[in-house]
């Protein structure tokens, strides 16, 4: 057995490690020893003893080797009654929740990245214009002196880290000017730092101008950025979103205040509102992508992430039970119409550069000529402002 490190013994409180003395026990500072780690097979037997249905201990052990016991344990909470699993719960039920969590995390990271990049651009354009290239070091631009001083320490730390990793943008400015202009500092800052910069802006004219670009007012944007920073960090560290109560909750407009703000669902309301202000066309693709992710996990209960029964209506996501067909007015000449969900998926992958046109066409089950046709149609429609009709047919 491994011996405990010496640092544990250097405690003025009389713990009398490893065995508690009566003096330590009376002082209320005697703690039980840590549990010994168990093998995957032992943990698999524990899950089965608690009522989990599995085809074999070996299968369950392999899953524990891949995901880890405590990670999977977090996804089991809604599948239990007390300490035991509900009747009929299987390993696949747990893995479906884990898969949905992982897919939503990847989706949110991508969606938040768009907001983050736009925030960088707006801070440089608006704050830089008002206070110059060293705007982040102007005390008059910020309202709280202590937060401003903390920002200076953070910027110095992030600059040093970037210099150590030989980031070209940082090295170039340090070598030439010995300091960084706002566009380099903003580009080098974390999303959390950007959020705190915006939150501490003392010039309401600057804060309002930035918030206007995101289609809202500065108090809402300030809160949304703090919330999205929390969500982004959870996603980046592969932590759990499912059945989680958040500490920084988004401030919602009146029409959505009845929804649970401490669950994940309001995050999508906020993201779609921000994206609509930045790029309305891309927002529709984001809606459809979220719908596809949710629909691909039909056995997972959505209540633990705050989704109401009418979540499609709230988020304006098309119902998969209806087939939407897209046809440009005066076009198509009577040829069969393609399923819009397939086309939109292909166009989304094209926009996101998820492979060559040939790879995307093959992945989506379209011919190369068909995908090129829809790409060119969309470009032409954008140029000519061709109005498109959406024909919805019940399956």
mmCIF file of C-alpha atoms in Angstrom:
data_model
loop_
_atom_site.group_PDB
_atom_site.id
_atom_site.type_symbol
_atom_site.label_atom_id
_atom_site.label_comp_id
_atom_site.label_asym_id
_atom_site.label_seq_id
_atom_site.Cartn_x
_atom_site.Cartn_y
_atom_site.Cartn_z
ATOM 1 C CA UNK A 1 0.000 0.000 0.000
ATOM 2 C CA UNK A 2 1.213 3.496 -0.836
ATOM 3 C CA UNK A 3 2.240 5.619 2.127
ATOM 4 C CA UNK A 4 0.508 8.950 2.613
ATOM 5 C CA UNK A 5 2.652 12.018 1.719
ATOM 6 C CA UNK A 6 4.458 13.764 4.552
ATOM 7 C CA UNK A 7 2.481 16.967 3.937
ATOM 8 C CA UNK A 8 -0.567 15.365 5.559
ATOM 9 C CA UNK A 9 1.343 15.063 8.841
ATOM 10 C CA UNK A 10 2.201 18.757 8.907
ATOM 11 C CA UNK A 11 -1.167 19.812 10.305
ATOM 12 C CA UNK A 12 -1.448 21.663 13.605
ATOM 13 C CA UNK A 13 -4.850 20.115 14.290
ATOM 14 C CA UNK A 14 -4.415 16.864 16.290
ATOM 15 C CA UNK A 15 -5.603 14.361 13.658
ATOM 16 C CA UNK A 16 -3.099 11.747 14.921
ATOM 17 C CA UNK A 17 -2.883 10.242 11.408
ATOM 18 C CA UNK A 18 -3.256 7.371 10.492
ATOM 19 C CA UNK A 19 -5.313 6.380 13.537
ATOM 20 C CA UNK A 20 -7.406 9.028 15.260
ATOM 21 C CA UNK A 21 -6.568 9.732 18.879
ATOM 22 C CA UNK A 22 -9.221 10.408 21.447
ATOM 23 C CA UNK A 23 -8.054 14.044 21.568
ATOM 24 C CA UNK A 24 -8.567 14.454 17.801
ATOM 25 C CA UNK A 25 -11.898 12.671 17.964
ATOM 26 C CA UNK A 26 -13.135 15.017 20.689
ATOM 27 C CA UNK A 27 -12.006 18.005 18.650
ATOM 28 C CA UNK A 28 -14.260 16.845 15.802
ATOM 29 C CA UNK A 29 -11.378 16.743 13.343
ATOM 30 C CA UNK A 30 -11.083 12.973 12.855
ATOM 31 C CA UNK A 31 -11.851 11.957 9.273
ATOM 32 C CA UNK A 32 -12.372 8.422 7.945
ATOM 33 C CA UNK A 33 -9.673 7.021 5.648
ATOM 34 C CA UNK A 34 -10.171 7.324 1.883
ATOM 35 C CA UNK A 35 -11.695 4.345 0.094
ATOM 36 C CA UNK A 36 -9.394 2.065 -1.839
ATOM 37 C CA UNK A 37 -9.853 2.129 -5.660
ATOM 38 C CA UNK A 38 -11.822 -0.771 -7.176
ATOM 39 C CA UNK A 39 -11.276 -2.523 -10.480
ATOM 40 C CA UNK A 40 -13.689 -2.051 -13.406
ATOM 41 C CA UNK A 41 -15.007 -5.567 -12.823
ATOM 42 C CA UNK A 42 -15.686 -4.865 -9.151
ATOM 43 C CA UNK A 43 -17.474 -1.628 -10.053
ATOM 44 C CA UNK A 44 -19.488 -3.463 -12.724
ATOM 45 C CA UNK A 45 -20.679 -5.958 -10.098
ATOM 46 C CA UNK A 46 -21.641 -3.040 -7.847
ATOM 47 C CA UNK A 47 -23.834 -1.546 -10.597
ATOM 48 C CA UNK A 48 -25.470 -4.907 -11.272
ATOM 49 C CA UNK A 49 -26.068 -5.415 -7.537
ATOM 50 C CA UNK A 50 -27.843 -2.038 -7.575
ATOM 51 C CA UNK A 51 -30.229 -3.259 -10.267
ATOM 52 C CA UNK A 52 -28.583 -2.302 -13.586
ATOM 53 C CA UNK A 53 -29.481 -4.733 -16.378
ATOM 54 C CA UNK A 54 -26.572 -5.821 -18.577
ATOM 55 C CA UNK A 55 -25.885 -8.648 -21.017
ATOM 56 C CA UNK A 56 -22.525 -9.371 -19.391
ATOM 57 C CA UNK A 57 -20.129 -8.119 -16.744
ATOM 58 C CA UNK A 58 -17.434 -7.954 -19.439
ATOM 59 C CA UNK A 59 -19.464 -5.501 -21.525
ATOM 60 C CA UNK A 60 -20.098 -3.309 -18.504
ATOM 61 C CA UNK A 61 -16.412 -3.461 -17.487
ATOM 62 C CA UNK A 62 -15.347 -2.322 -20.968
ATOM 63 C CA UNK A 63 -17.718 0.654 -20.744
ATOM 64 C CA UNK A 64 -16.280 1.581 -17.345
ATOM 65 C CA UNK A 65 -12.740 1.336 -18.745
ATOM 66 C CA UNK A 66 -13.729 3.718 -21.555
ATOM 67 C CA UNK A 67 -15.815 6.307 -19.682
ATOM 68 C CA UNK A 68 -14.922 5.915 -16.011
ATOM 69 C CA UNK A 69 -17.221 4.934 -13.156
ATOM 70 C CA UNK A 70 -17.807 8.398 -11.722
ATOM 71 C CA UNK A 71 -18.500 9.949 -15.113
ATOM 72 C CA UNK A 72 -21.168 7.349 -15.866
ATOM 73 C CA UNK A 73 -22.484 7.583 -12.319
ATOM 74 C CA UNK A 74 -23.457 11.208 -12.980
ATOM 75 C CA UNK A 75 -25.648 10.132 -15.892
ATOM 76 C CA UNK A 76 -27.380 7.504 -13.732
ATOM 77 C CA UNK A 77 -29.039 9.938 -11.329
ATOM 78 C CA UNK A 78 -32.340 10.239 -13.235
ATOM 79 C CA UNK A 79 -32.413 6.474 -13.847
ATOM 80 C CA UNK A 80 -32.501 5.584 -10.166
ATOM 81 C CA UNK A 81 -34.999 5.477 -7.345
ATOM 82 C CA UNK A 82 -32.946 5.953 -4.226
ATOM 83 C CA UNK A 83 -29.754 3.929 -4.567
ATOM 84 C CA UNK A 84 -31.202 1.353 -6.950
ATOM 85 C CA UNK A 85 -31.796 1.571 -10.695
ATOM 86 C CA UNK A 86 -35.357 1.692 -11.937
ATOM 87 C CA UNK A 87 -36.617 -1.605 -13.293
ATOM 88 C CA UNK A 88 -35.327 -2.409 -16.780
ATOM 89 C CA UNK A 89 -32.597 0.258 -16.944
ATOM 90 C CA UNK A 90 -29.713 -0.943 -19.117
ATOM 91 C CA UNK A 91 -26.180 0.198 -19.919
ATOM 92 C CA UNK A 92 -27.409 1.543 -23.269
ATOM 93 C CA UNK A 93 -29.799 3.901 -21.405
ATOM 94 C CA UNK A 94 -26.816 5.402 -19.568
ATOM 95 C CA UNK A 95 -24.671 5.624 -22.698
ATOM 96 C CA UNK A 96 -27.487 7.370 -24.615
ATOM 97 C CA UNK A 97 -27.510 10.141 -22.004
ATOM 98 C CA UNK A 98 -23.712 10.364 -22.163
ATOM 99 C CA UNK A 99 -23.844 10.541 -25.964
ATOM 100 C CA UNK A 100 -26.458 13.324 -25.928
ATOM 101 C CA UNK A 101 -24.365 15.220 -23.382
ATOM 102 C CA UNK A 102 -21.243 14.882 -25.537
ATOM 103 C CA UNK A 103 -23.035 15.958 -28.739
ATOM 104 C CA UNK A 104 -24.631 18.967 -27.050
ATOM 105 C CA UNK A 105 -21.257 19.999 -25.611
ATOM 106 C CA UNK A 106 -19.618 19.935 -29.057
ATOM 107 C CA UNK A 107 -22.586 21.856 -30.515
ATOM 108 C CA UNK A 108 -22.455 24.502 -27.783
ATOM 109 C CA UNK A 109 -18.699 24.988 -28.085
ATOM 110 C CA UNK A 110 -19.108 25.729 -31.785
ATOM 111 C CA UNK A 111 -22.094 28.044 -31.277
ATOM 112 C CA UNK A 112 -20.446 29.960 -28.416
ATOM 113 C CA UNK A 113 -17.256 30.345 -30.470
ATOM 114 C CA UNK A 114 -19.161 32.520 -32.957
ATOM 115 C CA UNK A 115 -20.285 34.812 -30.131
ATOM 116 C CA UNK A 116 -16.751 34.897 -28.716
ATOM 117 C CA UNK A 117 -15.175 35.888 -32.034
ATOM 118 C CA UNK A 118 -17.780 38.618 -32.569
ATOM 119 C CA UNK A 119 -17.228 39.951 -29.054
ATOM 120 C CA UNK A 120 -13.493 40.238 -29.733
ATOM 121 C CA UNK A 121 -14.193 42.188 -32.914
ATOM 122 C CA UNK A 122 -16.634 44.556 -31.195
ATOM 123 C CA UNK A 123 -14.353 45.266 -28.236
ATOM 124 C CA UNK A 124 -11.572 46.226 -30.622
ATOM 125 C CA UNK A 125 -13.828 48.279 -32.921
ATOM 126 C CA UNK A 126 -15.827 50.185 -30.279
ATOM 127 C CA UNK A 127 -13.600 50.314 -27.205
ATOM 128 C CA UNK A 128 -10.462 50.797 -29.295
ATOM 129 C CA UNK A 129 -12.043 53.637 -31.231
ATOM 130 C CA UNK A 130 -13.002 55.488 -28.047
ATOM 131 C CA UNK A 131 -9.837 54.938 -25.986
ATOM 132 C CA UNK A 132 -7.081 54.044 -28.423
ATOM 133 C CA UNK A 133 -4.753 51.083 -28.876
ATOM 134 C CA UNK A 134 -4.095 50.800 -25.099
ATOM 135 C CA UNK A 135 -7.777 50.967 -24.163
ATOM 136 C CA UNK A 136 -7.600 47.995 -21.791
ATOM 137 C CA UNK A 137 -5.119 49.931 -19.660
ATOM 138 C CA UNK A 138 -7.183 53.141 -19.383
ATOM 139 C CA UNK A 139 -8.758 53.347 -15.884
ATOM 140 C CA UNK A 140 -11.322 55.877 -17.132
ATOM 141 C CA UNK A 141 -12.860 53.221 -19.415
ATOM 142 C CA UNK A 142 -13.828 51.024 -16.469
ATOM 143 C CA UNK A 143 -16.118 51.501 -13.486
ATOM 144 C CA UNK A 144 -14.542 49.356 -10.739
ATOM 145 C CA UNK A 145 -10.933 50.132 -9.809
ATOM 146 C CA UNK A 146 -10.296 46.782 -8.115
ATOM 147 C CA UNK A 147 -11.631 44.815 -11.088
ATOM 148 C CA UNK A 148 -9.513 47.007 -13.367
ATOM 149 C CA UNK A 149 -6.384 46.144 -11.369
ATOM 150 C CA UNK A 150 -7.267 42.458 -11.506
ATOM 151 C CA UNK A 151 -7.633 42.802 -15.266
ATOM 152 C CA UNK A 152 -4.104 44.225 -15.527
ATOM 153 C CA UNK A 153 -2.719 41.187 -13.697
ATOM 154 C CA UNK A 154 -4.749 38.844 -15.893
ATOM 155 C CA UNK A 155 -3.587 40.512 -19.111
ATOM 156 C CA UNK A 156 0.037 40.330 -17.984
ATOM 157 C CA UNK A 157 -0.333 36.648 -17.113
ATOM 158 C CA UNK A 158 -2.013 35.798 -20.422
ATOM 159 C CA UNK A 159 0.597 37.768 -22.366
ATOM 160 C CA UNK A 160 3.427 35.933 -20.619
ATOM 161 C CA UNK A 161 1.789 32.578 -21.289
ATOM 162 C CA UNK A 162 1.377 33.419 -24.976
ATOM 163 C CA UNK A 163 4.980 34.631 -25.212
ATOM 164 C CA UNK A 164 6.217 31.393 -23.629
ATOM 165 C CA UNK A 165 4.277 29.410 -26.216
ATOM 166 C CA UNK A 166 5.728 31.679 -28.943
ATOM 167 C CA UNK A 167 2.415 32.957 -30.267
ATOM 168 C CA UNK A 168 3.389 35.020 -33.365
ATOM 169 C CA UNK A 169 0.934 37.882 -32.798
ATOM 170 C CA UNK A 170 2.216 38.426 -29.265
ATOM 171 C CA UNK A 171 5.922 37.984 -30.043
ATOM 172 C CA UNK A 172 5.740 40.427 -32.970
ATOM 173 C CA UNK A 173 4.222 43.236 -30.882
ATOM 174 C CA UNK A 174 6.450 42.615 -27.866
ATOM 175 C CA UNK A 175 9.588 42.654 -30.000
ATOM 176 C CA UNK A 176 8.563 45.786 -31.903
ATOM 177 C CA UNK A 177 6.650 47.831 -29.282
ATOM 178 C CA UNK A 178 7.358 46.029 -25.958
ATOM 179 C CA UNK A 179 3.620 46.045 -25.286
ATOM 180 C CA UNK A 180 0.422 44.829 -26.929
ATOM 181 C CA UNK A 181 -2.274 46.906 -28.642
ATOM 182 C CA UNK A 182 -5.913 46.171 -27.819
ATOM 183 C CA UNK A 183 -6.425 43.986 -30.899
ATOM 184 C CA UNK A 184 -3.574 41.686 -29.835
ATOM 185 C CA UNK A 185 -4.617 41.609 -26.176
ATOM 186 C CA UNK A 186 -8.248 40.869 -26.993
ATOM 187 C CA UNK A 187 -7.238 38.123 -29.409
ATOM 188 C CA UNK A 188 -5.025 36.643 -26.715
ATOM 189 C CA UNK A 189 -7.639 36.790 -23.928
ATOM 190 C CA UNK A 190 -9.880 33.956 -22.778
ATOM 191 C CA UNK A 191 -13.651 34.180 -23.130
ATOM 192 C CA UNK A 192 -13.893 34.629 -19.363
ATOM 193 C CA UNK A 193 -11.545 37.626 -19.518
ATOM 194 C CA UNK A 194 -13.539 39.150 -22.382
ATOM 195 C CA UNK A 195 -16.729 38.722 -20.368
ATOM 196 C CA UNK A 196 -15.192 40.494 -17.365
ATOM 197 C CA UNK A 197 -13.905 43.321 -19.572
ATOM 198 C CA UNK A 198 -17.409 43.952 -20.883
ATOM 199 C CA UNK A 199 -18.961 43.658 -17.429
ATOM 200 C CA UNK A 200 -16.639 46.316 -16.008
ATOM 201 C CA UNK A 201 -17.063 48.854 -18.809
ATOM 202 C CA UNK A 202 -17.788 52.230 -17.247
ATOM 203 C CA UNK A 203 -18.605 53.996 -20.489
ATOM 204 C CA UNK A 204 -22.268 53.127 -21.127
ATOM 205 C CA UNK A 205 -22.033 54.538 -24.635
ATOM 206 C CA UNK A 206 -19.414 51.880 -25.463
ATOM 207 C CA UNK A 207 -21.322 49.084 -23.703
ATOM 208 C CA UNK A 208 -24.566 50.035 -25.474
ATOM 209 C CA UNK A 209 -22.900 50.143 -28.899
ATOM 210 C CA UNK A 210 -21.423 46.669 -28.400
ATOM 211 C CA UNK A 211 -24.680 45.223 -27.065
ATOM 212 C CA UNK A 212 -26.589 46.680 -30.020
ATOM 213 C CA UNK A 213 -24.477 44.574 -32.377
ATOM 214 C CA UNK A 214 -25.780 41.511 -30.507
ATOM 215 C CA UNK A 215 -29.388 42.668 -30.707
ATOM 216 C CA UNK A 216 -29.893 43.396 -27.012
ATOM 217 C CA UNK A 217 -29.136 45.898 -24.237
ATOM 218 C CA UNK A 218 -25.918 45.913 -22.205
ATOM 219 C CA UNK A 219 -27.429 44.541 -18.929
ATOM 220 C CA UNK A 220 -28.711 41.470 -20.802
ATOM 221 C CA UNK A 221 -25.487 40.964 -22.749
ATOM 222 C CA UNK A 222 -23.424 41.301 -19.579
ATOM 223 C CA UNK A 223 -25.420 38.503 -17.930
ATOM 224 C CA UNK A 224 -25.476 36.302 -21.056
ATOM 225 C CA UNK A 225 -21.705 36.479 -21.460
ATOM 226 C CA UNK A 226 -21.169 35.378 -17.870
ATOM 227 C CA UNK A 227 -23.606 32.490 -18.383
ATOM 228 C CA UNK A 228 -22.034 31.415 -21.677
ATOM 229 C CA UNK A 229 -18.565 31.529 -20.090
ATOM 230 C CA UNK A 230 -19.807 29.033 -17.507
ATOM 231 C CA UNK A 231 -21.347 26.789 -20.186
ATOM 232 C CA UNK A 232 -18.243 26.974 -22.380
ATOM 233 C CA UNK A 233 -15.957 25.946 -19.524
ATOM 234 C CA UNK A 234 -18.172 22.978 -18.677
ATOM 235 C CA UNK A 235 -18.152 21.856 -22.318
ATOM 236 C CA UNK A 236 -14.405 22.395 -22.760
ATOM 237 C CA UNK A 237 -13.647 20.201 -19.738
ATOM 238 C CA UNK A 238 -16.069 17.466 -20.850
ATOM 239 C CA UNK A 239 -18.123 17.975 -17.707
ATOM 240 C CA UNK A 240 -21.798 17.101 -17.350
ATOM 241 C CA UNK A 241 -24.563 19.317 -18.752
ATOM 242 C CA UNK A 242 -27.336 16.779 -18.292
ATOM 243 C CA UNK A 243 -29.387 17.173 -15.096
ATOM 244 C CA UNK A 244 -27.144 20.021 -13.926
ATOM 245 C CA UNK A 245 -28.235 23.113 -12.014
ATOM 246 C CA UNK A 246 -26.227 26.154 -13.084
ATOM 247 C CA UNK A 247 -25.043 28.869 -10.719
ATOM 248 C CA UNK A 248 -25.012 31.714 -13.280
ATOM 249 C CA UNK A 249 -28.410 31.706 -14.948
ATOM 250 C CA UNK A 250 -29.392 33.685 -18.056
ATOM 251 C CA UNK A 251 -31.628 36.679 -17.697
ATOM 252 C CA UNK A 252 -34.630 36.038 -19.957
ATOM 253 C CA UNK A 253 -37.079 38.348 -21.674
ATOM 254 C CA UNK A 254 -40.657 38.414 -20.440
ATOM 255 C CA UNK A 255 -42.000 35.797 -22.876
ATOM 256 C CA UNK A 256 -39.564 33.156 -21.581
ATOM 257 C CA UNK A 257 -39.401 33.891 -17.848
ATOM 258 C CA UNK A 258 -41.684 30.970 -16.970
ATOM 259 C CA UNK A 259 -38.996 28.532 -18.151
ATOM 260 C CA UNK A 260 -36.514 27.039 -15.701
ATOM 261 C CA UNK A 261 -33.519 29.336 -15.923
ATOM 262 C CA UNK A 262 -31.206 27.102 -13.854
ATOM 263 C CA UNK A 263 -31.234 24.278 -16.422
ATOM 264 C CA UNK A 264 -29.645 24.051 -19.879
ATOM 265 C CA UNK A 265 -32.647 24.895 -22.067
ATOM 266 C CA UNK A 266 -32.534 28.722 -21.651
ATOM 267 C CA UNK A 267 -28.948 28.636 -22.962
ATOM 268 C CA UNK A 268 -30.318 27.821 -26.424
ATOM 269 C CA UNK A 269 -32.829 30.699 -26.218
ATOM 270 C CA UNK A 270 -29.962 33.086 -25.497
ATOM 271 C CA UNK A 271 -27.672 31.633 -28.172
ATOM 272 C CA UNK A 272 -30.306 31.768 -30.908
ATOM 273 C CA UNK A 273 -31.147 35.368 -30.042
ATOM 274 C CA UNK A 274 -27.471 36.353 -30.234
ATOM 275 C CA UNK A 275 -26.932 34.457 -33.483
ATOM 276 C CA UNK A 276 -30.009 36.020 -35.093
ATOM 277 C CA UNK A 277 -28.421 39.441 -34.599
ATOM 278 C CA UNK A 278 -25.075 38.234 -35.965
ATOM 279 C CA UNK A 279 -26.203 36.002 -38.856
ATOM 280 C CA UNK A 280 -29.894 35.150 -39.251
ATOM 281 C CA UNK A 281 -29.316 32.627 -42.065
ATOM 282 C CA UNK A 282 -26.794 30.629 -40.037
ATOM 283 C CA UNK A 283 -29.196 30.646 -37.069
ATOM 284 C CA UNK A 284 -31.721 28.574 -39.019
ATOM 285 C CA UNK A 285 -29.014 25.992 -39.680
ATOM 286 C CA UNK A 286 -28.124 25.974 -35.981
ATOM 287 C CA UNK A 287 -31.772 25.341 -35.102
ATOM 288 C CA UNK A 288 -31.984 22.417 -37.483
ATOM 289 C CA UNK A 289 -28.724 20.954 -36.192
ATOM 290 C CA UNK A 290 -29.980 21.085 -32.601
ATOM 291 C CA UNK A 291 -33.191 19.379 -33.696
ATOM 292 C CA UNK A 292 -31.179 16.586 -35.320
ATOM 293 C CA UNK A 293 -29.092 16.079 -32.177
ATOM 294 C CA UNK A 294 -32.166 15.835 -29.945
ATOM 295 C CA UNK A 295 -34.018 13.579 -32.390
ATOM 296 C CA UNK A 296 -31.071 11.181 -32.599
ATOM 297 C CA UNK A 297 -31.531 10.368 -28.880
ATOM 298 C CA UNK A 298 -35.279 9.634 -28.670
ATOM 299 C CA UNK A 299 -35.047 7.560 -25.474
ATOM 300 C CA UNK A 300 -33.440 10.316 -23.373
ATOM 301 C CA UNK A 301 -35.714 12.307 -21.071
ATOM 302 C CA UNK A 302 -35.311 16.032 -21.789
ATOM 303 C CA UNK A 303 -36.860 17.290 -18.548
ATOM 304 C CA UNK A 304 -33.531 17.120 -16.638
ATOM 305 C CA UNK A 305 -32.125 19.740 -19.036
ATOM 306 C CA UNK A 306 -35.215 21.930 -18.721
ATOM 307 C CA UNK A 307 -36.802 21.267 -22.123
ATOM 308 C CA UNK A 308 -40.560 21.970 -22.005
ATOM 309 C CA UNK A 309 -43.039 19.874 -23.994
ATOM 310 C CA UNK A 310 -43.290 22.646 -26.638
ATOM 311 C CA UNK A 311 -39.521 23.147 -26.956
ATOM 312 C CA UNK A 312 -39.694 23.065 -30.766
ATOM 313 C CA UNK A 313 -42.219 25.887 -30.774
ATOM 314 C CA UNK A 314 -40.190 27.963 -28.286
ATOM 315 C CA UNK A 315 -36.929 27.521 -30.225
ATOM 316 C CA UNK A 316 -38.654 27.570 -33.653
ATOM 317 C CA UNK A 317 -37.234 24.217 -34.722
ATOM 318 C CA UNK A 318 -39.074 22.330 -37.517
ATOM 319 C CA UNK A 319 -41.033 19.219 -36.534
ATOM 320 C CA UNK A 320 -39.429 16.048 -37.953
ATOM 321 C CA UNK A 321 -42.909 14.491 -38.381
ATOM 322 C CA UNK A 322 -43.481 16.910 -41.259
ATOM 323 C CA UNK A 323 -41.554 16.884 -44.495
ATOM 324 C CA UNK A 324 -40.417 20.321 -45.608
ATOM 325 C CA UNK A 325 -39.696 20.682 -49.288
ATOM 326 C CA UNK A 326 -37.886 23.717 -50.642
ATOM 327 C CA UNK A 327 -38.501 24.986 -54.146
ATOM 328 C CA UNK A 328 -37.386 28.372 -55.591
ATOM 329 C CA UNK A 329 -40.264 30.169 -57.269
ATOM 330 C CA UNK A 330 -40.332 29.651 -61.027
ATOM 331 C CA UNK A 331 -37.646 26.971 -60.847
ATOM 332 C CA UNK A 332 -37.286 23.205 -60.714
ATOM 333 C CA UNK A 333 -39.319 22.631 -63.901
ATOM 334 C CA UNK A 334 -41.404 19.804 -62.440
ATOM 335 C CA UNK A 335 -38.421 17.738 -61.281
ATOM 336 C CA UNK A 336 -38.803 15.804 -57.986
ATOM 337 C CA UNK A 337 -38.073 17.968 -54.946
ATOM 338 C CA UNK A 338 -35.368 16.955 -52.510
ATOM 339 C CA UNK A 339 -36.042 16.512 -48.785
ATOM 340 C CA UNK A 340 -35.076 19.862 -47.269
ATOM 341 C CA UNK A 341 -33.566 18.285 -44.157
ATOM 342 C CA UNK A 342 -30.996 16.453 -46.313
ATOM 343 C CA UNK A 343 -30.238 19.582 -48.320
ATOM 344 C CA UNK A 344 -29.933 21.776 -45.238
ATOM 345 C CA UNK A 345 -27.630 19.238 -43.595
ATOM 346 C CA UNK A 346 -25.395 19.193 -46.677
ATOM 347 C CA UNK A 347 -25.357 22.990 -46.936
ATOM 348 C CA UNK A 348 -24.590 23.292 -43.223
ATOM 349 C CA UNK A 349 -21.621 20.938 -43.583
ATOM 350 C CA UNK A 350 -20.499 22.938 -46.627
ATOM 351 C CA UNK A 351 -20.717 26.213 -44.677
ATOM 352 C CA UNK A 352 -18.836 24.698 -41.744
ATOM 353 C CA UNK A 353 -16.173 23.285 -44.115
ATOM 354 C CA UNK A 354 -16.684 19.736 -42.888
ATOM 355 C CA UNK A 355 -15.021 18.176 -45.923
ATOM 356 C CA UNK A 356 -14.920 18.618 -49.690
ATOM 357 C CA UNK A 357 -18.114 18.959 -51.702
ATOM 358 C CA UNK A 358 -17.667 15.384 -52.917
ATOM 359 C CA UNK A 359 -17.225 14.064 -49.358
ATOM 360 C CA UNK A 360 -20.276 15.968 -48.100
ATOM 361 C CA UNK A 361 -22.428 14.795 -51.024
ATOM 362 C CA UNK A 362 -21.492 11.158 -50.387
ATOM 363 C CA UNK A 363 -22.079 11.506 -46.634
ATOM 364 C CA UNK A 364 -25.549 12.988 -47.156
ATOM 365 C CA UNK A 365 -26.590 10.600 -49.926
ATOM 366 C CA UNK A 366 -26.659 13.250 -52.681
ATOM 367 C CA UNK A 367 -25.030 13.190 -56.073
ATOM 368 C CA UNK A 368 -22.185 15.645 -56.599
ATOM 369 C CA UNK A 369 -24.119 17.480 -59.319
ATOM 370 C CA UNK A 370 -27.193 17.796 -57.083
ATOM 371 C CA UNK A 371 -25.242 19.328 -54.205
ATOM 372 C CA UNK A 372 -23.466 21.737 -56.556
ATOM 373 C CA UNK A 373 -26.866 22.693 -57.964
ATOM 374 C CA UNK A 374 -28.231 23.648 -54.550
ATOM 375 C CA UNK A 375 -25.041 25.489 -53.591
ATOM 376 C CA UNK A 376 -25.208 27.521 -56.797
ATOM 377 C CA UNK A 377 -28.974 28.042 -56.451
ATOM 378 C CA UNK A 378 -28.483 29.496 -53.018
ATOM 379 C CA UNK A 379 -25.701 31.800 -54.191
ATOM 380 C CA UNK A 380 -27.825 32.947 -57.117
ATOM 381 C CA UNK A 381 -30.846 33.448 -54.875
ATOM 382 C CA UNK A 382 -28.784 35.576 -52.529
ATOM 383 C CA UNK A 383 -27.581 37.701 -55.421
ATOM 384 C CA UNK A 384 -30.963 38.085 -57.069
ATOM 385 C CA UNK A 385 -33.022 38.047 -53.850
ATOM 386 C CA UNK A 386 -35.135 35.226 -55.230
ATOM 387 C CA UNK A 387 -38.061 34.489 -52.952
ATOM 388 C CA UNK A 388 -38.302 30.832 -51.928
ATOM 389 C CA UNK A 389 -41.498 29.046 -51.047
ATOM 390 C CA UNK A 390 -41.482 26.420 -48.308
ATOM 391 C CA UNK A 391 -44.045 23.699 -48.956
ATOM 392 C CA UNK A 392 -44.833 21.524 -45.908
ATOM 393 C CA UNK A 393 -46.454 18.134 -46.552
ATOM 394 C CA UNK A 394 -47.696 15.718 -43.911
ATOM 395 C CA UNK A 395 -45.975 12.338 -44.204
#
